[in-house]
Coordinates of C-alpha atoms in Angstrom, one line a residue:
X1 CA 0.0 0.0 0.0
X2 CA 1.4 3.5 -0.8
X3 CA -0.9 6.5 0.8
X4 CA 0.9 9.6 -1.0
X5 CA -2.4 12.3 -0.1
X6 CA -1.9 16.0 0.4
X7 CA 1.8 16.2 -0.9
X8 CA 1.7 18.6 -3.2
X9 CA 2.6 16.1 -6.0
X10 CA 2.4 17.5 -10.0
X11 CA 4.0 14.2 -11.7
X12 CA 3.1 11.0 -12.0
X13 CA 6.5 9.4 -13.3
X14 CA 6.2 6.2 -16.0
X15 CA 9.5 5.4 -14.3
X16 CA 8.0 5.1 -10.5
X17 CA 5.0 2.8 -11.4
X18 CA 7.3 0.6 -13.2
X19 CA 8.7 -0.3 -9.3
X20 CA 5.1 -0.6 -7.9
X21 CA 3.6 -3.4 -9.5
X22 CA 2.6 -5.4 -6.1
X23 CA 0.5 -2.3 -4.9
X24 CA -2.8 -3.5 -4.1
X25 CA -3.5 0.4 -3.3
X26 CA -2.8 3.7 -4.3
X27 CA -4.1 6.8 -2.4
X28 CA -2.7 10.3 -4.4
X29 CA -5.9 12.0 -3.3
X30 CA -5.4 16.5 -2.9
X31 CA -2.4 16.3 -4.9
X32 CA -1.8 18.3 -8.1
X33 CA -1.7 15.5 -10.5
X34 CA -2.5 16.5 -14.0
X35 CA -1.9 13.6 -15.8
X36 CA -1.9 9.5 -15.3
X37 CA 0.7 7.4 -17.7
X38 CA 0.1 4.8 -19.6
X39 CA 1.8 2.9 -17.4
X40 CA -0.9 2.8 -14.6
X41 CA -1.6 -0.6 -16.6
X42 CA 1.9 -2.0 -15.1
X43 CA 0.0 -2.2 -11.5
X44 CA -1.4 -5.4 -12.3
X45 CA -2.5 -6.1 -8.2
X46 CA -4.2 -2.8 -7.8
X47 CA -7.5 -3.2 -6.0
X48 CA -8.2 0.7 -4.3
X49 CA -6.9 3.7 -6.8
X50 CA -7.9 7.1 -5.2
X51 CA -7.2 10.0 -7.6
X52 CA -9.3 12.3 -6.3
X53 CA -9.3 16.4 -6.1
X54 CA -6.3 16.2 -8.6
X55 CA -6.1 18.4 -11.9
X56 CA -6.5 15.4 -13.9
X57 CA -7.8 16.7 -17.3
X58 CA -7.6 12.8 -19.6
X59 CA -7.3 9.0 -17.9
X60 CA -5.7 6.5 -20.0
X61 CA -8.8 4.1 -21.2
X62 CA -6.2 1.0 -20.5
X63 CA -7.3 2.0 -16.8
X64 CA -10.7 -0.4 -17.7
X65 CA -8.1 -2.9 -18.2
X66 CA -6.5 -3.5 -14.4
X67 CA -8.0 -7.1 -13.4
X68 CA -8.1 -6.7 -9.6
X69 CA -9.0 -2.9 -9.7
X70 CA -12.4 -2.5 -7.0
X71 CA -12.2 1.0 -6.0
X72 CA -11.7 3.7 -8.3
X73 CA -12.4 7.3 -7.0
X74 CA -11.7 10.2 -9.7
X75 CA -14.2 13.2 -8.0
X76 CA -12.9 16.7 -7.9
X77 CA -10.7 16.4 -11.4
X78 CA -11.5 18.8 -14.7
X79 CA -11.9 15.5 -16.6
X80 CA -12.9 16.1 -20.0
X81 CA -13.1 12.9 -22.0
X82 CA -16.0 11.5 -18.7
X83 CA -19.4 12.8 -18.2
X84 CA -20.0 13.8 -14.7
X85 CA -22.6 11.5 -14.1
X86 CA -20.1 8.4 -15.1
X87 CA -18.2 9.5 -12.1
X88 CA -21.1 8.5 -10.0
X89 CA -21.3 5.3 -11.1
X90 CA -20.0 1.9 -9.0
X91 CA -16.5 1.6 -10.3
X92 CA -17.0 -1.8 -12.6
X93 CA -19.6 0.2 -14.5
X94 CA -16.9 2.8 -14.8
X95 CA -14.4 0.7 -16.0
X96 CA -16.6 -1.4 -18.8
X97 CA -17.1 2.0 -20.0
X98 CA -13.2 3.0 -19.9
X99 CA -12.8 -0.5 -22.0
X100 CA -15.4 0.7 -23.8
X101 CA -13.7 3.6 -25.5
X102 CA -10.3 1.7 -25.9
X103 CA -11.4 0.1 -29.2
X104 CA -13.4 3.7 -30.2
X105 CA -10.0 5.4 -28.9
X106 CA -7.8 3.4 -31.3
X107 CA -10.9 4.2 -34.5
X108 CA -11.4 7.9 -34.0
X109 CA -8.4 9.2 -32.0
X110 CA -8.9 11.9 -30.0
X111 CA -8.6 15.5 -31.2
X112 CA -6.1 16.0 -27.9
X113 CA -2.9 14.8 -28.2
X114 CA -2.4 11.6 -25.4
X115 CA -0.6 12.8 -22.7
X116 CA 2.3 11.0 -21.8
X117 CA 4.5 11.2 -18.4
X118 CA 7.5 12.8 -20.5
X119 CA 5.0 16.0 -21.0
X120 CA 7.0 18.5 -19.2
X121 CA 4.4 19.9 -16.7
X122 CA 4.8 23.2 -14.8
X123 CA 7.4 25.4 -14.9
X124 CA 7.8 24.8 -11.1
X125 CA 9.7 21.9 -11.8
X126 CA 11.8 23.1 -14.2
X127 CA 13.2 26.3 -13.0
X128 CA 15.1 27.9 -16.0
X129 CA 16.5 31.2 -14.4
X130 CA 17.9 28.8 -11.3
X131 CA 19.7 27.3 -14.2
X132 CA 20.7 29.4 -16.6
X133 CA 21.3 32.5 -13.8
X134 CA 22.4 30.9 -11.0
X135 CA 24.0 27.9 -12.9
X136 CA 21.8 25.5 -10.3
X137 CA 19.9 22.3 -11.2
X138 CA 17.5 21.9 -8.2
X139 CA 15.5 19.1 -7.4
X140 CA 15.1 18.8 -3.9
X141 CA 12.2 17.6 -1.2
X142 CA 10.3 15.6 -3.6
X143 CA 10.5 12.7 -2.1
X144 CA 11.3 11.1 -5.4
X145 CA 12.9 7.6 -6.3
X146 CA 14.5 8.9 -9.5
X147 CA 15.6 12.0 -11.2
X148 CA 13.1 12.9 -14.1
X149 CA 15.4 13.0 -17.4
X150 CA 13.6 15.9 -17.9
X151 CA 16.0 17.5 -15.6
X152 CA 19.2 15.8 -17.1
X153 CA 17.3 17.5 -20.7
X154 CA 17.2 21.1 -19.5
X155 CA 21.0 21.2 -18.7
X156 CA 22.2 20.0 -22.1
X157 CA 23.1 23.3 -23.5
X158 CA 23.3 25.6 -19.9
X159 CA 26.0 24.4 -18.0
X160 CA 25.4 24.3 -14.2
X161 CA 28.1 24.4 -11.4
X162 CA 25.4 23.4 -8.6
X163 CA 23.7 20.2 -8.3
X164 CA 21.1 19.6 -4.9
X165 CA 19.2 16.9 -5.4
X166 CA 18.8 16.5 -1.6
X167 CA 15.9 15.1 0.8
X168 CA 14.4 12.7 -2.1
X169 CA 14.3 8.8 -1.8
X170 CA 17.2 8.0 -4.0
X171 CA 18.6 4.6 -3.8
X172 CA 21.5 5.8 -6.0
X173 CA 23.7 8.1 -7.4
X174 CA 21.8 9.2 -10.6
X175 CA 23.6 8.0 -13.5
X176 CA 22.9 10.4 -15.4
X177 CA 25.2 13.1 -13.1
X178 CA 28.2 11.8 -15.1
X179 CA 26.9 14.4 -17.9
X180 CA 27.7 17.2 -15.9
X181 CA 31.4 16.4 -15.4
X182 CA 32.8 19.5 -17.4
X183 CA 31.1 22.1 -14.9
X184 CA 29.9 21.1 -11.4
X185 CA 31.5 21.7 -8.7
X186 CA 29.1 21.6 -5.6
X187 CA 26.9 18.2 -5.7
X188 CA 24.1 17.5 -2.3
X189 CA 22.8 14.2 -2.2
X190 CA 22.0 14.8 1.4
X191 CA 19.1 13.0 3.1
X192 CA 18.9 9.9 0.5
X193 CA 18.9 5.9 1.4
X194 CA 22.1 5.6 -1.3
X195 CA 24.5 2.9 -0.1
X196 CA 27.0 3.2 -2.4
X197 CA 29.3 6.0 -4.6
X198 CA 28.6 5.4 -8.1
X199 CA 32.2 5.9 -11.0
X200 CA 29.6 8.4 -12.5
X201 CA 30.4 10.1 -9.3
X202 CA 33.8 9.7 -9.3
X203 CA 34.2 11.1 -13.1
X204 CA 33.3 14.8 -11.8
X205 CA 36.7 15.7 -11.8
X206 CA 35.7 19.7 -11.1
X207 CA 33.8 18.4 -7.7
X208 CA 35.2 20.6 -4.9
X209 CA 32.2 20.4 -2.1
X210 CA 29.8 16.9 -2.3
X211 CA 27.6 16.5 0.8
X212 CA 25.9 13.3 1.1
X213 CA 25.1 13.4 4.8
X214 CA 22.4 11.2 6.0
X215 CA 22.6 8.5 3.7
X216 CA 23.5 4.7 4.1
X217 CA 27.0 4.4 3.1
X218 CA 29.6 2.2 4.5
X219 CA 32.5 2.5 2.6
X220 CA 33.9 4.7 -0.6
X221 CA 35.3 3.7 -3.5
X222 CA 39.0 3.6 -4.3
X223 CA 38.0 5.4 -7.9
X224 CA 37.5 8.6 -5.6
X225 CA 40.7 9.2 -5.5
X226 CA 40.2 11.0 -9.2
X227 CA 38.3 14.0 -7.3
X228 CA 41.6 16.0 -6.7
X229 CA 39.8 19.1 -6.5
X230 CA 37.5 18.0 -3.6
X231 CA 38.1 20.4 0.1
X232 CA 34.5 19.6 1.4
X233 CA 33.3 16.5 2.1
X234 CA 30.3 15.8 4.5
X235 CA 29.6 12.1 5.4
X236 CA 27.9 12.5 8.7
X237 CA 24.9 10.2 9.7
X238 CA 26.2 7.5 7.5
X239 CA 27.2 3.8 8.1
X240 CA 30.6 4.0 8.3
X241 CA 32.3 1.3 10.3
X242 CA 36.1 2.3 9.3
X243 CA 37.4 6.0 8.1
X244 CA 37.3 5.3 4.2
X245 CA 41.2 5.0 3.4
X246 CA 40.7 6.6 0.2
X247 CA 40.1 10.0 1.8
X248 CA 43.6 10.1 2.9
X249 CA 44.7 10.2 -0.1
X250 CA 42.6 13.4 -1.8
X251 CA 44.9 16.1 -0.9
X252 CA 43.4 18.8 -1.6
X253 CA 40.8 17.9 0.8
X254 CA 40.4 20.6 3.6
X255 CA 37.5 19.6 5.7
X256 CA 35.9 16.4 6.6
X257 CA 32.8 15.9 8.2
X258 CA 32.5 12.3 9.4
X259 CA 30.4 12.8 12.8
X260 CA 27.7 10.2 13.7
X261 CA 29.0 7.2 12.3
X262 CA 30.6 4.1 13.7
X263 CA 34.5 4.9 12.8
X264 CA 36.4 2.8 15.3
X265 CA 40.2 4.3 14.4
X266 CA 42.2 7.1 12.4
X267 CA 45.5 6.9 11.0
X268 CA 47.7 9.8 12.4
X269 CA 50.5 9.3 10.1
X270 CA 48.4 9.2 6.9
X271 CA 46.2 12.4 8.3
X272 CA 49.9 14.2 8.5
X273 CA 50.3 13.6 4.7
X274 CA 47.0 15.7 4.2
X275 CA 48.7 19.8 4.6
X276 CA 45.3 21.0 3.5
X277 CA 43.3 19.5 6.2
X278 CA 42.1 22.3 8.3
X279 CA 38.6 20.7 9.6
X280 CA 38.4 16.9 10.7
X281 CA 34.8 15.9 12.8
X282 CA 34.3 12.7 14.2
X283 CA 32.2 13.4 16.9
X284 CA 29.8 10.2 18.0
X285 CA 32.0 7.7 16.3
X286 CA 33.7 4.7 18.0
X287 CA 36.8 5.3 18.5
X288 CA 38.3 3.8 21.6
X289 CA 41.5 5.6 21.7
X290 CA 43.1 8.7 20.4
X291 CA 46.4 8.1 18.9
X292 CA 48.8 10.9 20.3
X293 CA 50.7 11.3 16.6
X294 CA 47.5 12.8 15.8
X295 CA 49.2 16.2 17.5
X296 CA 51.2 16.5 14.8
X297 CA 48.9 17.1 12.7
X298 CA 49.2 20.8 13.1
X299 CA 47.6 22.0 9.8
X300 CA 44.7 21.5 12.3
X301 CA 42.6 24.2 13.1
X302 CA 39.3 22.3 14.5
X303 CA 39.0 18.8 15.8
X304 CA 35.8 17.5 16.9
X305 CA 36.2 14.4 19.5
X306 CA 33.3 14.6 21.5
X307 CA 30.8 11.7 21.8
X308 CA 33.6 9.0 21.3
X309 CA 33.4 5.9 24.0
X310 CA 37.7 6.8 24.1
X311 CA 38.9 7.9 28.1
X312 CA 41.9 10.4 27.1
X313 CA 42.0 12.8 25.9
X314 CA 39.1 13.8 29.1
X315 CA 36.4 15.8 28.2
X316 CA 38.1 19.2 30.4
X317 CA 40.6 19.3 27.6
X318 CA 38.2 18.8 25.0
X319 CA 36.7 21.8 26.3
X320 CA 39.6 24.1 25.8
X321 CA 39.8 23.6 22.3
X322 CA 41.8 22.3 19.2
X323 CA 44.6 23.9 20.2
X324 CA 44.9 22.5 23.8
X325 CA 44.0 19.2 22.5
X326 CA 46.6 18.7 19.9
X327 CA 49.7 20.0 22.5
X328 CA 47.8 17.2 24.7
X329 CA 48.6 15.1 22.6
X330 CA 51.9 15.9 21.4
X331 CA 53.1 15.6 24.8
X332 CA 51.7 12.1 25.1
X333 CA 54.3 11.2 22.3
X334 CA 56.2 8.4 23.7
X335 CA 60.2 9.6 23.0

């Protein structure tokens, strides 16, 4: 069951219902819908579709076609190819009649062209002047699965240098991104379920800030290493079980954000290596001890320890800042 009601939604993607076809029902009541795809067919279990107060104008007849369909409820939409009074039929009247008009459909086709989920819809999902202005391809708190193409489409000829695709569902890296390689710079991928860093990531060799907080990662791939440009990178509220060794060896890295994870250990002598690093947090991580070499990393300015299960450095010298914790440290140095 999927209850999406009262979410704002425009878009009913083709490439979403391809994923849903052991929904039995389908609740998209007070959205903005103004379309249903063909593809509505693909939900061969469905049993309850609500569609109701949407700005539906056309249904796909095929809709007369779904074998377990019981419940269909399409009040409140400017529907032009039903007569009112069909809407107040029971729903298998209302769907013999759908079936109805698939064969007249095919005979006399309809003076309006069909529409199709590739129709671009409002301009509120495609913001032009973001992108061509402010050189920013947004698509953000959708809650979406994928990345419409549409998007991808729009950029083809205006070159952007900031990606957010942040706060959606994404189970991965869009594939897609890899087309942006020549000009982006700034990528957020924050607040996703993506376990893993696609190569498609790894070929955006302008990337100097990627934030991908919030996400389920566990690891990083050695092919990030190609990201020379990269200073920011923010990998809090991930998975991460071991700092990922590949960071260590991006130099031109100058802050990482790695707080709220479940890194047991740093290497101090591989952290020296990194003269850019200004910014290192990994605060409620796991790390039982704090290795004193680590106060010679003096390129240093903040170092965030708190929340770690580790006894020394105590939390009174934690306190008094990076600083004070680093000479700490150094004087723990065994000689």
């Amino acid at each position: 069951e999927l209850h999406a009601g009262e979410n704002q939604i425009e878009v009913l993607n083709a490439e979403n219902l391809k994923h849903l076809n052991s929904l039995s029902v389908l609740e998209l009541r007070d959205n903005k819908i103004k379309s249903v795809p063909d593809e509505i067919t693909l939900l061969q279990k469905l049993e309850r579709l609500d569609l109701a107060n949407n700005d539906i104008s056309r249904l796909p007849y095929t809709l007369g076609n779904l074998p377990q369909l019981k419940f269909l409820a399409l009040e409140g939409n400017p529907l032009r190819t039903i007569r009112r009074d069909l809407l107040q039929v029971r729903t298998q009247e209302l769907l013999k009649y759908l079936r109805s008009k698939i064969q007249a459909d095919v005979t006399s086709p309809n003076e309006e062209p069909p529409v199709t989920a590739m129709t671009l819809p409002s301009e509120s999902r495609i913001n032009m002047h973001a992108i061509t202005s402010l050189k920013l391809l947004e698509y953000s708190e959708k809650q979406a699965a994928v990345i419409p193409d549409d998007m991808f489409n729009a950029v083809r000829s205006n070159p952007v240098a900031t990606v957010n695709f942040s706060k959606n569902q994404l189970n991965e890296i869009p594939p897609r991104i890899v087309e942006l390689k020549d000009s982006v710079c700034d990528v957020n991928l924050g607040f996703n379920k993506i376990s893993s860093i696609s190569l498609e990531l790894c070929m955006l060799q302008k990337l100097t800030h990627l934030d991908i907080r919030n996400n389920f990662l566990t690891s990083l791939p050695e092919e990030m290493e190609a990201l020379t440009r990269l200073q920011i990178i923010n990998l809090s509220f991930n998975r991460f079980k071991a700092f990922p060794s590949v960071l260590y060896r991006i130099l031109a890295l100058e802050t990482i954000l790695l707080s709220n994870n479940q890194v047991g250990s740093i290497d101090p002598l591989q952290l020296k290596q990194m003269d850019k690093l200004g910014t290192l947090d990994l605060q409620n991580n796991d790390l039982l001890q704090v290795p004193p070499e680590l106060g010679n990393c003096e390129t240093l300015r903040t170092l965030l320890l708190e929340g770690n299960p580790f006894r020394t450095p105590r939390a009174a010298i934690l306190a008094k800042g990076t600083a004070a914790v680093l000479e700490y440290l150094r004087s723990r140095i065994p000689t």
